[in-house]
Amino acid sequence: MEIETLTRTQVEKLQMSRLRTTLKSVYLNTNFYRTKFEKLGINPDSIQSLHDVTKLPFTTKQDFRNHYPFGLFAVPMEDIVRIHGSSGTSGKSTVVGYTKNDIKNWSKIVARAIISAGGRKSDILHNAFGYGLFTGGLGLHFGAEECGISTLPISGGNTERQITLIQDFKPRGICGTPSYILNIAEKMEEMGLDPRNTSIEYGIFGAEPWSEEMRVILEQKFSLKAIDIYGLSEIMGPGVAIECHEAQDGLHIAEDHFLVEVIDPDTLHPVPDGKDGELIFTSLTKEALPIIRYRTGDIGSITRETCRCGRTTARMSRVKGRLDDMIIIRGVNVFPSGIERVLLQVSELVPYYQIHLVKKGIMDSVELHVEVNREFYNRIGQDMNNAQATQLKRKIQHDIKSFCLITVGVILNIPNTIPRSQGKAIRIIDLRKKQILNS
Ligand code: DLL
C-alpha cells in the first residue's frame, strides 16, 4: 500500500497536518484538554513541528477513570456509534467511543494489518478474540470483513467446538491471544489430533505480552506463521501496529493514524531510537476520542529503518512488558516475559505458568508455579518429591538466576493444574496484600 512506503519527510508532513486538526479538535471540544493546555500556557498554534509534541501534556489511564464514562469524548453522544471498554479489573473500566468514520478508519487499519500478516480476500479467518466490550473480537472482525475475508466470529472459549469448526471449515488464518491459541493446541493433542495437520497457515496473535520462545512453540505446534499484533483500546484497539509476514522483525506502526514516541518513564524525556522506554501514542485521525500523548505503560523500542519487506513505516519491538507488571526484587527489574523465555526452554515443562508474588517476612519474593509435562510425570513415577523432581526445580532456579538475575522459589505442579486461558492469560498473582491482611 502506498501509505506504507512513503519517505520519512512525506510521513511527517502528513502526520503534522493531521496533528494540527486533532489539536484543534481537542482544544475546542473537550474541557479536559483545553484546561490542560491552558495550564501549560499553550494552544494548538504552539505546536509548529513534530518536535514540539514534547510541549503537549500526557494522558494517562487515570484521566480516563477521572472522566468516566464519556468525559473525554470530543463529539456529542449522537455521533457515537460504538462503545468499548476495558474489563476494569484494576479499577473502574476505561470507556472508549467511536464515530462512524472512526469505525471505517479502524476497519481499514485492521484490514491492512491482516494483509501484512499474510491474509488474502479468499481466506476464512477463525476469530477467537473475545467479542464484547473488549476491542479484540470486533476489531479483527470489521478489519477482516473490510478485506473481503469470510470471518468466523467464534470468540473465545468452548474449545472443543472451536476445534470442530477448524476441522470442518478449514480456515487459512486464526487469531486470538497466544495463550488461548496454545490452549486450543493442547486440547487437540488431548483429543488425539495433530494441530500441524489443520489448514491454518498464519496466526495473528496479541493482546498480551508473549515471547519469541512462545512464537517458536506456536509455529511448531500448528505449523503456521505467527504474527504479533499490538493495540490498546484507549488509542483504538488492535491494529495500531503489526508484524509483516515477510520479515517478522518488528511491528509496523500505522503511522498515518498514530504518532509514536518513546520516553524514559522516570524522567519523561524522549529516548533515542533503538533504546527501550515507555511507548507513547497520539491519535491523528480519531473523531470521537482523540488522545494526546497516551502513556501506554508498555515497554519497547522503535526503529525507523526500512524493513526487509520494503515498508518504510516506523517499527516497534515486541512489547517486553507493562510497567504495571514489572516485578522488582531487591532492586532487580524483571518482566514476566523474561521469566517466560526461560521456562519455555525447559523441556520437562508445558508452556503454562503463574508468577506468585509473596511476602517472606518483610521481604517480597517470587514463587514460580510451573507444570511438568505428562512424559516427565510418568518418568518420575508420579512422585513430585523424588530426586529428579528436586533436580528439575534446582535447574529452573539456576536458569532464572542466570537469565533474570533474581532468586525465585519453584513449585512444580502435576499435569493439567495451572489454569488455561480463554482470553488474556493471568500471569501474575499478587498475594502480598492478602498475606499482610491475614497476618
Ligand atoms: O488488547 C487490543 C488488542 C486486541 C490488541 C487484540 C491486539 C489484539 P486492551 O484490552 O486495551 O486492548 O489492552 C491493551 O494489552 O497496552 C498491552 O499492554 C497489551 N497488548 C496488546 N497487544 C499486545 C502485544 C487490546 N501484541 C494492552 N504484545 C496494551 C504485548 C500487548 N502486549
Coordinates of C-alpha atoms and ligand atoms in Angstrom, one line a residue:
M1 CA 0.0 0.0 0.0
E2 CA 1.3 3.4 -0.9
I3 CA 1.0 4.8 2.6
E4 CA 3.3 2.2 3.9
T5 CA 6.2 3.2 1.6
L6 CA 6.3 7.0 2.0
T7 CA 9.5 8.7 2.6
R8 CA 10.1 10.0 6.2
T9 CA 9.5 13.6 5.0
Q10 CA 6.2 12.6 3.5
V11 CA 5.1 10.7 6.6
E12 CA 6.0 13.6 8.9
K13 CA 4.2 16.1 6.6
L14 CA 1.1 14.0 6.7
Q15 CA 1.4 13.5 10.5
M16 CA 1.9 17.2 11.2
S17 CA -1.2 18.2 9.2
R18 CA -3.3 15.6 10.9
L19 CA -1.9 16.5 14.3
R20 CA -3.0 20.1 13.7
T21 CA -6.6 19.0 13.1
T22 CA -6.5 16.8 16.2
L23 CA -5.2 19.5 18.4
K24 CA -7.8 22.0 17.3
S25 CA -10.5 19.4 17.9
V26 CA -9.4 18.5 21.5
Y27 CA -8.9 22.2 22.3
L28 CA -12.3 23.2 21.0
N29 CA -14.3 20.2 22.0
T30 CA -13.0 18.8 25.3
N31 CA -12.8 20.7 28.6
F32 CA -10.2 18.2 29.7
Y33 CA -7.6 19.1 27.1
R34 CA -8.4 22.8 26.9
T35 CA -7.8 23.1 30.7
K36 CA -4.6 21.0 30.4
F37 CA -3.3 23.2 27.5
E38 CA -4.2 26.4 29.4
K39 CA -2.4 25.3 32.5
L40 CA 0.7 24.8 30.4
G41 CA 0.2 28.1 28.6
I42 CA -0.1 26.5 25.2
N43 CA -2.7 26.3 22.4
P44 CA -2.8 24.4 19.1
D45 CA -0.7 27.0 17.4
S46 CA 2.1 26.4 19.8
I47 CA 2.9 23.2 18.0
Q48 CA 4.6 24.1 14.8
S49 CA 6.6 20.9 14.1
L50 CA 6.6 17.3 15.3
H51 CA 9.5 18.2 17.6
D52 CA 7.1 20.4 19.5
V53 CA 4.9 17.5 20.7
T54 CA 7.0 17.3 23.8
K55 CA 5.3 20.6 24.8
L56 CA 2.0 18.8 24.9
P57 CA 0.6 17.2 28.1
F58 CA 0.5 13.4 28.6
T59 CA -2.8 11.5 29.0
T60 CA -3.0 8.6 31.5
K61 CA -5.3 5.7 32.3
Q62 CA -6.2 7.7 35.5
D63 CA -7.5 10.5 33.2
F64 CA -9.9 8.0 31.7
R65 CA -11.0 6.9 35.1
N66 CA -11.5 10.5 36.3
H67 CA -13.7 11.3 33.4
Y68 CA -15.6 8.0 33.4
P69 CA -17.6 7.2 31.4
F70 CA -17.8 9.7 28.5
G71 CA -16.0 12.8 29.7
L72 CA -13.1 12.7 27.2
F73 CA -15.4 12.3 24.1
A74 CA -14.9 15.2 21.7
V75 CA -18.3 14.7 19.8
P76 CA -21.9 14.6 21.1
M77 CA -23.2 11.2 22.0
E78 CA -25.5 11.2 19.0
D79 CA -22.4 10.9 16.8
I80 CA -21.1 7.9 18.7
V81 CA -21.9 4.5 17.1
R82 CA -19.9 2.1 19.2
I83 CA -18.7 1.9 22.8
H84 CA -15.9 -0.5 24.0
G85 CA -14.3 -0.7 27.4
S86 CA -11.6 -2.5 29.4
S87 CA -12.6 -5.2 31.9
G88 CA -11.9 -2.8 34.8
T89 CA -10.2 -5.5 37.0
S90 CA -7.8 -2.9 38.3
G91 CA -10.3 -0.1 39.0
K92 CA -13.1 1.5 37.0
S93 CA -13.3 0.3 33.5
T94 CA -11.9 2.5 30.7
V95 CA -14.6 3.5 28.3
V96 CA -13.9 4.4 24.6
G97 CA -16.2 5.6 21.8
Y98 CA -16.1 5.7 18.0
T99 CA -17.9 7.7 15.3
K100 CA -18.9 6.1 12.0
N101 CA -15.8 7.5 10.5
D102 CA -13.6 6.1 13.3
I103 CA -15.0 2.6 12.7
K104 CA -14.3 3.0 9.0
N105 CA -10.8 4.0 9.6
W106 CA -10.2 1.3 12.2
S107 CA -11.6 -1.3 9.8
K108 CA -9.2 -0.1 7.1
I109 CA -6.2 -0.1 9.5
V110 CA -7.0 -3.7 10.6
A111 CA -7.6 -4.8 7.0
R112 CA -4.1 -3.5 6.2
A113 CA -2.8 -5.4 9.2
I114 CA -4.3 -8.7 8.1
I115 CA -2.8 -8.3 4.7
S116 CA 0.5 -7.6 6.3
A117 CA 0.1 -10.8 8.3
G118 CA -0.4 -12.8 5.0
G119 CA -4.2 -12.7 4.8
R120 CA -6.0 -12.8 1.5
K121 CA -9.5 -12.0 0.3
S122 CA -10.2 -15.7 -0.4
D123 CA -9.4 -16.7 3.2
I124 CA -11.6 -17.9 6.0
L125 CA -10.4 -16.3 9.3
H126 CA -11.2 -18.1 12.6
N127 CA -11.5 -15.2 15.0
A128 CA -11.0 -16.5 18.6
F129 CA -10.5 -13.0 20.1
G130 CA -13.3 -12.3 22.6
Y131 CA -16.3 -10.4 21.3
G132 CA -17.9 -7.8 23.5
L133 CA -16.6 -4.8 25.3
F134 CA -13.0 -6.0 24.6
T135 CA -11.8 -4.5 21.3
G136 CA -10.1 -7.7 20.0
G137 CA -13.1 -9.6 18.6
L138 CA -15.0 -6.8 16.8
G139 CA -11.7 -5.0 15.9
L140 CA -10.4 -8.0 13.9
H141 CA -13.9 -8.8 12.7
F142 CA -14.5 -5.5 10.9
G143 CA -11.0 -5.5 9.5
A144 CA -11.4 -9.0 8.1
E145 CA -14.7 -8.1 6.5
E146 CA -13.2 -5.0 5.0
C147 CA -10.6 -7.3 3.3
G148 CA -13.5 -9.4 2.0
I149 CA -12.4 -12.4 4.1
S150 CA -15.0 -14.9 5.3
T151 CA -14.9 -14.2 9.0
L152 CA -15.9 -16.7 11.7
P153 CA -17.0 -14.8 14.9
I154 CA -16.3 -17.7 17.2
S155 CA -14.9 -15.6 20.1
G156 CA -13.0 -17.2 23.0
G157 CA -14.0 -20.3 24.9
N158 CA -15.8 -23.5 24.1
T159 CA -12.6 -25.0 22.9
E160 CA -13.9 -28.4 21.6
R161 CA -16.4 -26.6 19.4
Q162 CA -13.6 -24.3 18.1
I163 CA -11.6 -27.5 17.1
T164 CA -14.6 -29.0 15.3
L165 CA -15.1 -25.8 13.3
I166 CA -11.4 -25.6 12.5
Q167 CA -11.6 -29.1 11.1
D168 CA -14.8 -28.6 9.2
F169 CA -14.4 -25.0 7.8
K170 CA -10.6 -25.2 7.1
P171 CA -9.7 -21.6 7.9
R172 CA -6.4 -20.3 6.4
G173 CA -6.0 -17.9 9.3
I174 CA -6.6 -17.8 13.0
C175 CA -6.5 -15.0 15.5
G176 CA -6.6 -14.8 19.3
T177 CA -4.4 -14.4 22.3
P178 CA -1.3 -16.5 22.1
S179 CA -2.1 -18.2 25.4
Y180 CA -5.6 -19.2 24.2
I181 CA -4.4 -20.5 20.9
L182 CA -1.9 -22.6 22.8
N183 CA -4.8 -23.9 24.8
I184 CA -6.5 -25.0 21.6
A185 CA -3.4 -26.9 20.5
E186 CA -3.2 -28.7 23.8
K187 CA -6.9 -29.7 23.7
M188 CA -6.4 -31.0 20.1
E189 CA -3.4 -33.1 21.3
E190 CA -5.5 -34.5 24.2
M191 CA -8.2 -35.4 21.6
G192 CA -5.5 -37.3 19.7
L193 CA -5.4 -34.7 16.9
D194 CA -2.2 -33.2 15.5
P195 CA -2.6 -29.4 15.2
R196 CA 0.0 -29.5 12.4
N197 CA -2.5 -31.2 10.2
T198 CA -5.0 -28.3 10.2
S199 CA -5.5 -25.9 7.2
I200 CA -4.2 -23.0 9.2
E201 CA -1.2 -21.1 7.6
Y202 CA -1.0 -17.9 9.6
G203 CA -1.9 -16.8 13.1
I204 CA -2.5 -13.2 14.3
F205 CA -1.7 -13.1 18.0
G206 CA -1.7 -10.3 20.5
A207 CA -3.5 -8.5 23.3
E208 CA -0.9 -9.8 25.9
P209 CA 2.8 -9.9 26.2
W210 CA 4.4 -13.0 24.6
S211 CA 8.0 -14.1 23.9
E212 CA 9.9 -15.3 20.9
E213 CA 10.0 -18.7 22.6
M214 CA 6.2 -18.8 22.6
R215 CA 6.3 -17.9 18.9
V216 CA 8.5 -20.9 18.2
I217 CA 6.2 -23.2 20.2
L218 CA 3.0 -21.9 18.4
E219 CA 4.7 -22.0 14.9
Q220 CA 5.9 -25.6 15.5
K221 CA 2.7 -26.9 17.1
F222 CA 0.4 -25.6 14.3
S223 CA 2.9 -25.4 11.5
L224 CA 1.9 -21.8 10.9
K225 CA 3.5 -18.3 10.7
A226 CA 2.8 -16.5 14.0
I227 CA 2.4 -12.7 13.6
D228 CA 2.4 -10.3 16.5
I229 CA -0.4 -7.7 16.5
Y230 CA -0.5 -4.8 19.0
G231 CA -3.0 -2.2 20.1
L232 CA -4.9 -0.8 23.0
S233 CA -8.4 0.4 23.5
E234 CA -7.5 3.9 24.6
I235 CA -5.8 4.5 21.3
M236 CA -8.2 2.4 19.1
G237 CA -7.9 -1.3 19.6
P238 CA -6.0 -4.0 17.7
G239 CA -4.1 -2.8 14.6
V240 CA -2.0 0.1 16.0
A241 CA 1.0 -2.0 14.9
I242 CA 1.6 -5.4 13.3
E243 CA 4.5 -7.5 12.1
C244 CA 4.8 -8.3 8.4
H245 CA 4.8 -11.9 7.3
E246 CA 7.8 -11.3 5.1
A247 CA 10.3 -10.3 7.9
Q248 CA 8.5 -10.9 11.3
D249 CA 11.0 -8.3 12.5
G250 CA 9.3 -5.6 14.5
L251 CA 5.7 -4.3 14.3
H252 CA 4.9 -1.7 11.6
I253 CA 3.0 1.2 13.2
A254 CA 0.1 2.6 11.3
E255 CA 1.9 6.0 11.3
D256 CA -0.8 7.7 9.2
H257 CA -3.1 7.3 12.1
F258 CA -0.8 7.3 15.2
L259 CA 2.2 9.2 16.2
V260 CA 4.6 7.2 18.3
E261 CA 7.2 8.4 20.9
V262 CA 9.4 6.5 23.3
I263 CA 10.2 8.1 26.7
D264 CA 12.1 7.3 29.8
P265 CA 9.2 6.6 32.2
D266 CA 11.1 8.2 35.1
T267 CA 12.4 11.4 33.6
L268 CA 9.6 11.5 30.9
H269 CA 12.3 12.6 28.4
P270 CA 12.5 11.1 24.9
V271 CA 14.9 8.2 24.4
P272 CA 16.7 7.6 21.1
D273 CA 15.5 5.0 18.5
G274 CA 16.6 1.5 19.4
K275 CA 16.5 2.1 23.1
D276 CA 13.8 0.7 25.4
G277 CA 11.3 3.0 27.0
E278 CA 7.6 3.6 27.5
L279 CA 5.6 3.8 24.3
I280 CA 3.5 6.9 23.9
F281 CA 0.9 7.3 21.2
T282 CA -1.1 10.3 19.9
S283 CA -4.1 9.6 17.7
L284 CA -4.1 11.6 14.4
T285 CA -7.4 10.8 12.8
K286 CA -9.8 9.9 15.6
E287 CA -13.0 12.0 15.9
A288 CA -14.8 10.6 19.0
L289 CA -11.9 10.2 21.3
P290 CA -8.8 12.0 20.1
I291 CA -6.0 11.2 22.5
I292 CA -2.8 13.2 23.0
R293 CA 0.4 11.5 24.2
Y294 CA -1.1 8.5 25.9
R295 CA 1.2 6.8 28.4
T296 CA 0.7 3.1 27.5
G297 CA 2.8 1.7 30.3
D298 CA 4.2 -0.7 27.6
I299 CA 7.9 -1.1 27.3
G300 CA 9.6 -1.4 23.9
S301 CA 11.7 0.5 21.4
I302 CA 11.3 1.7 17.8
T303 CA 13.3 1.8 14.6
R304 CA 12.7 4.0 11.6
E305 CA 14.9 1.9 9.3
T306 CA 13.3 0.4 6.2
C307 CA 12.1 -3.2 6.7
R308 CA 13.2 -6.1 4.6
C309 CA 9.6 -6.2 3.3
G310 CA 10.1 -2.7 1.8
R311 CA 7.7 -0.9 4.1
T312 CA 9.2 2.4 5.4
T313 CA 6.9 2.8 8.4
A314 CA 8.4 3.0 11.9
R315 CA 8.5 -0.4 13.6
M316 CA 8.2 -1.1 17.3
S317 CA 9.9 -4.0 19.0
R318 CA 7.8 -6.8 20.6
V319 CA 6.4 -5.3 23.9
K320 CA 8.7 -6.5 26.6
G321 CA 6.1 -6.0 29.3
R322 CA 3.9 -3.5 31.0
L323 CA 5.2 -1.2 33.7
D324 CA 2.3 -2.4 36.0
D325 CA 3.6 -6.0 35.6
M326 CA 7.2 -5.2 36.3
I327 CA 8.5 -7.3 39.2
I328 CA 11.1 -5.6 41.3
I329 CA 13.0 -7.9 43.6
R330 CA 15.9 -6.5 45.6
G331 CA 16.4 -3.8 43.1
V332 CA 16.3 -6.0 40.0
N333 CA 13.5 -5.4 37.5
V334 CA 12.0 -8.4 35.6
F335 CA 9.1 -8.7 33.3
P336 CA 7.0 -11.9 33.2
S337 CA 8.1 -12.3 29.5
G338 CA 11.7 -12.6 30.7
I339 CA 10.7 -15.5 33.0
E340 CA 8.6 -17.0 30.2
R341 CA 11.6 -17.1 27.9
V342 CA 13.5 -19.3 30.4
L343 CA 10.5 -21.5 31.3
L344 CA 9.6 -22.2 27.7
Q345 CA 13.1 -23.7 27.1
V346 CA 12.8 -26.3 29.8
S347 CA 11.8 -29.5 28.0
E348 CA 10.2 -31.1 31.1
L349 CA 7.6 -28.3 31.4
V350 CA 4.4 -27.4 29.5
P351 CA 4.2 -23.7 28.4
Y352 CA 1.8 -22.6 31.3
Y353 CA 2.9 -20.9 34.4
Q354 CA 1.9 -18.4 37.0
I355 CA 4.1 -16.0 39.0
H356 CA 3.0 -15.5 42.6
L357 CA 4.3 -12.5 44.5
V358 CA 4.5 -13.3 48.2
K359 CA 5.9 -11.9 51.4
K360 CA 8.7 -13.8 53.2
G361 CA 9.0 -12.0 56.4
I362 CA 9.3 -8.4 55.4
M363 CA 10.8 -9.3 52.0
D364 CA 9.0 -9.6 48.7
S365 CA 9.7 -12.8 46.9
V366 CA 8.6 -14.7 43.8
E367 CA 7.2 -18.2 43.6
L368 CA 7.1 -19.7 40.1
H369 CA 4.3 -22.1 39.6
V370 CA 5.1 -24.4 36.7
E371 CA 3.6 -27.6 35.4
V372 CA 5.5 -30.7 34.3
N373 CA 4.6 -32.5 31.1
R374 CA 3.0 -35.9 31.3
E375 CA 6.1 -37.7 30.0
F376 CA 8.2 -36.4 32.8
Y377 CA 5.5 -37.0 35.3
N378 CA 5.3 -40.7 34.4
R379 CA 9.0 -41.0 34.2
I380 CA 9.4 -39.9 37.8
G381 CA 6.7 -42.4 38.8
Q382 CA 4.2 -39.6 39.5
D383 CA 6.2 -38.7 42.6
M384 CA 6.8 -35.0 42.7
N385 CA 9.1 -35.3 45.7
N386 CA 11.7 -37.6 44.2
A387 CA 15.3 -36.7 43.4
Q388 CA 14.6 -36.0 39.7
A389 CA 11.9 -33.5 40.5
T390 CA 14.2 -31.8 43.0
Q391 CA 16.9 -31.6 40.4
L392 CA 14.5 -30.1 37.9
K393 CA 13.4 -27.4 40.4
R394 CA 17.1 -26.6 41.0
K395 CA 17.8 -26.4 37.3
I396 CA 14.9 -23.9 36.8
Q397 CA 16.0 -21.8 39.7
H398 CA 19.5 -21.8 38.3
D399 CA 18.4 -20.8 34.8
I400 CA 16.1 -18.0 36.1
K401 CA 19.0 -16.7 38.3
S402 CA 21.4 -16.7 35.3
F403 CA 19.0 -15.0 32.8
C404 CA 16.8 -12.8 35.0
L405 CA 19.2 -12.2 37.9
I406 CA 16.6 -13.0 40.6
T407 CA 16.3 -15.8 43.0
V408 CA 12.9 -17.5 42.9
G409 CA 11.1 -20.3 44.6
V410 CA 9.9 -23.0 42.2
I411 CA 6.7 -25.0 42.7
L412 CA 6.3 -28.0 40.4
N413 CA 2.7 -28.8 39.6
I414 CA 1.3 -32.1 38.2
P415 CA -0.1 -32.1 34.6
N416 CA -3.3 -30.1 33.9
T417 CA -3.3 -28.0 37.0
I418 CA -2.3 -24.5 36.0
P419 CA -5.4 -22.6 34.8
R420 CA -5.6 -22.4 31.0
S421 CA -6.6 -19.0 29.5
Q422 CA -9.6 -18.3 27.4
G423 CA -8.5 -14.8 26.6
K424 CA -5.8 -12.7 28.2
A425 CA -3.7 -15.0 30.4
I426 CA -3.3 -14.1 34.1
R427 CA 0.4 -14.5 34.7
I428 CA 0.9 -12.6 37.9
I429 CA -0.9 -13.3 41.2
D430 CA -0.1 -10.8 43.9
L431 CA -0.7 -12.4 47.2
R432 CA 1.3 -9.8 49.3
K433 CA -1.6 -7.6 50.4
K434 CA -3.7 -10.6 51.2
Q435 CA -0.9 -12.0 53.3
I436 CA -0.5 -8.8 55.2
L437 CA -4.2 -8.6 55.9
N438 CA -4.3 -12.1 57.1
S439 CA -1.2 -11.8 59.3
Ligands
DLL1 O1 -5.6 -5.8 24.0 C1 -6.3 -4.7 22.0 C2 -5.8 -5.8 21.2 C3 -6.7 -6.8 20.8 C4 -4.5 -5.9 20.7 C5 -6.4 -7.9 20.0 C6 -4.1 -7.0 19.9 C7 -5.0 -7.9 19.6 P1 -6.6 -3.6 25.7 O2 -7.5 -4.6 26.3 O3 -7.0 -2.2 26.0 O4 -6.6 -3.7 24.2 O5 -5.2 -3.9 26.3 C8 -4.1 -3.2 25.8 O6 -2.6 -5.1 26.1 O7 -1.4 -1.7 26.5 C9 -0.5 -4.0 26.1 O8 -0.1 -4.0 27.5 C10 -1.2 -5.3 25.9 N1 -1.0 -5.8 24.5 C11 -1.8 -5.6 23.4 N2 -1.2 -6.2 22.4 C12 0.0 -6.7 22.8 C13 1.0 -7.4 22.1 C14 -6.1 -4.8 23.5 N3 1.0 -7.8 20.8 C15 -2.8 -3.7 26.4 N4 2.1 -7.7 22.9 C16 -1.6 -3.0 25.9 C17 2.2 -7.4 24.2 C18 0.1 -6.4 24.1 N5 1.2 -6.7 24.8

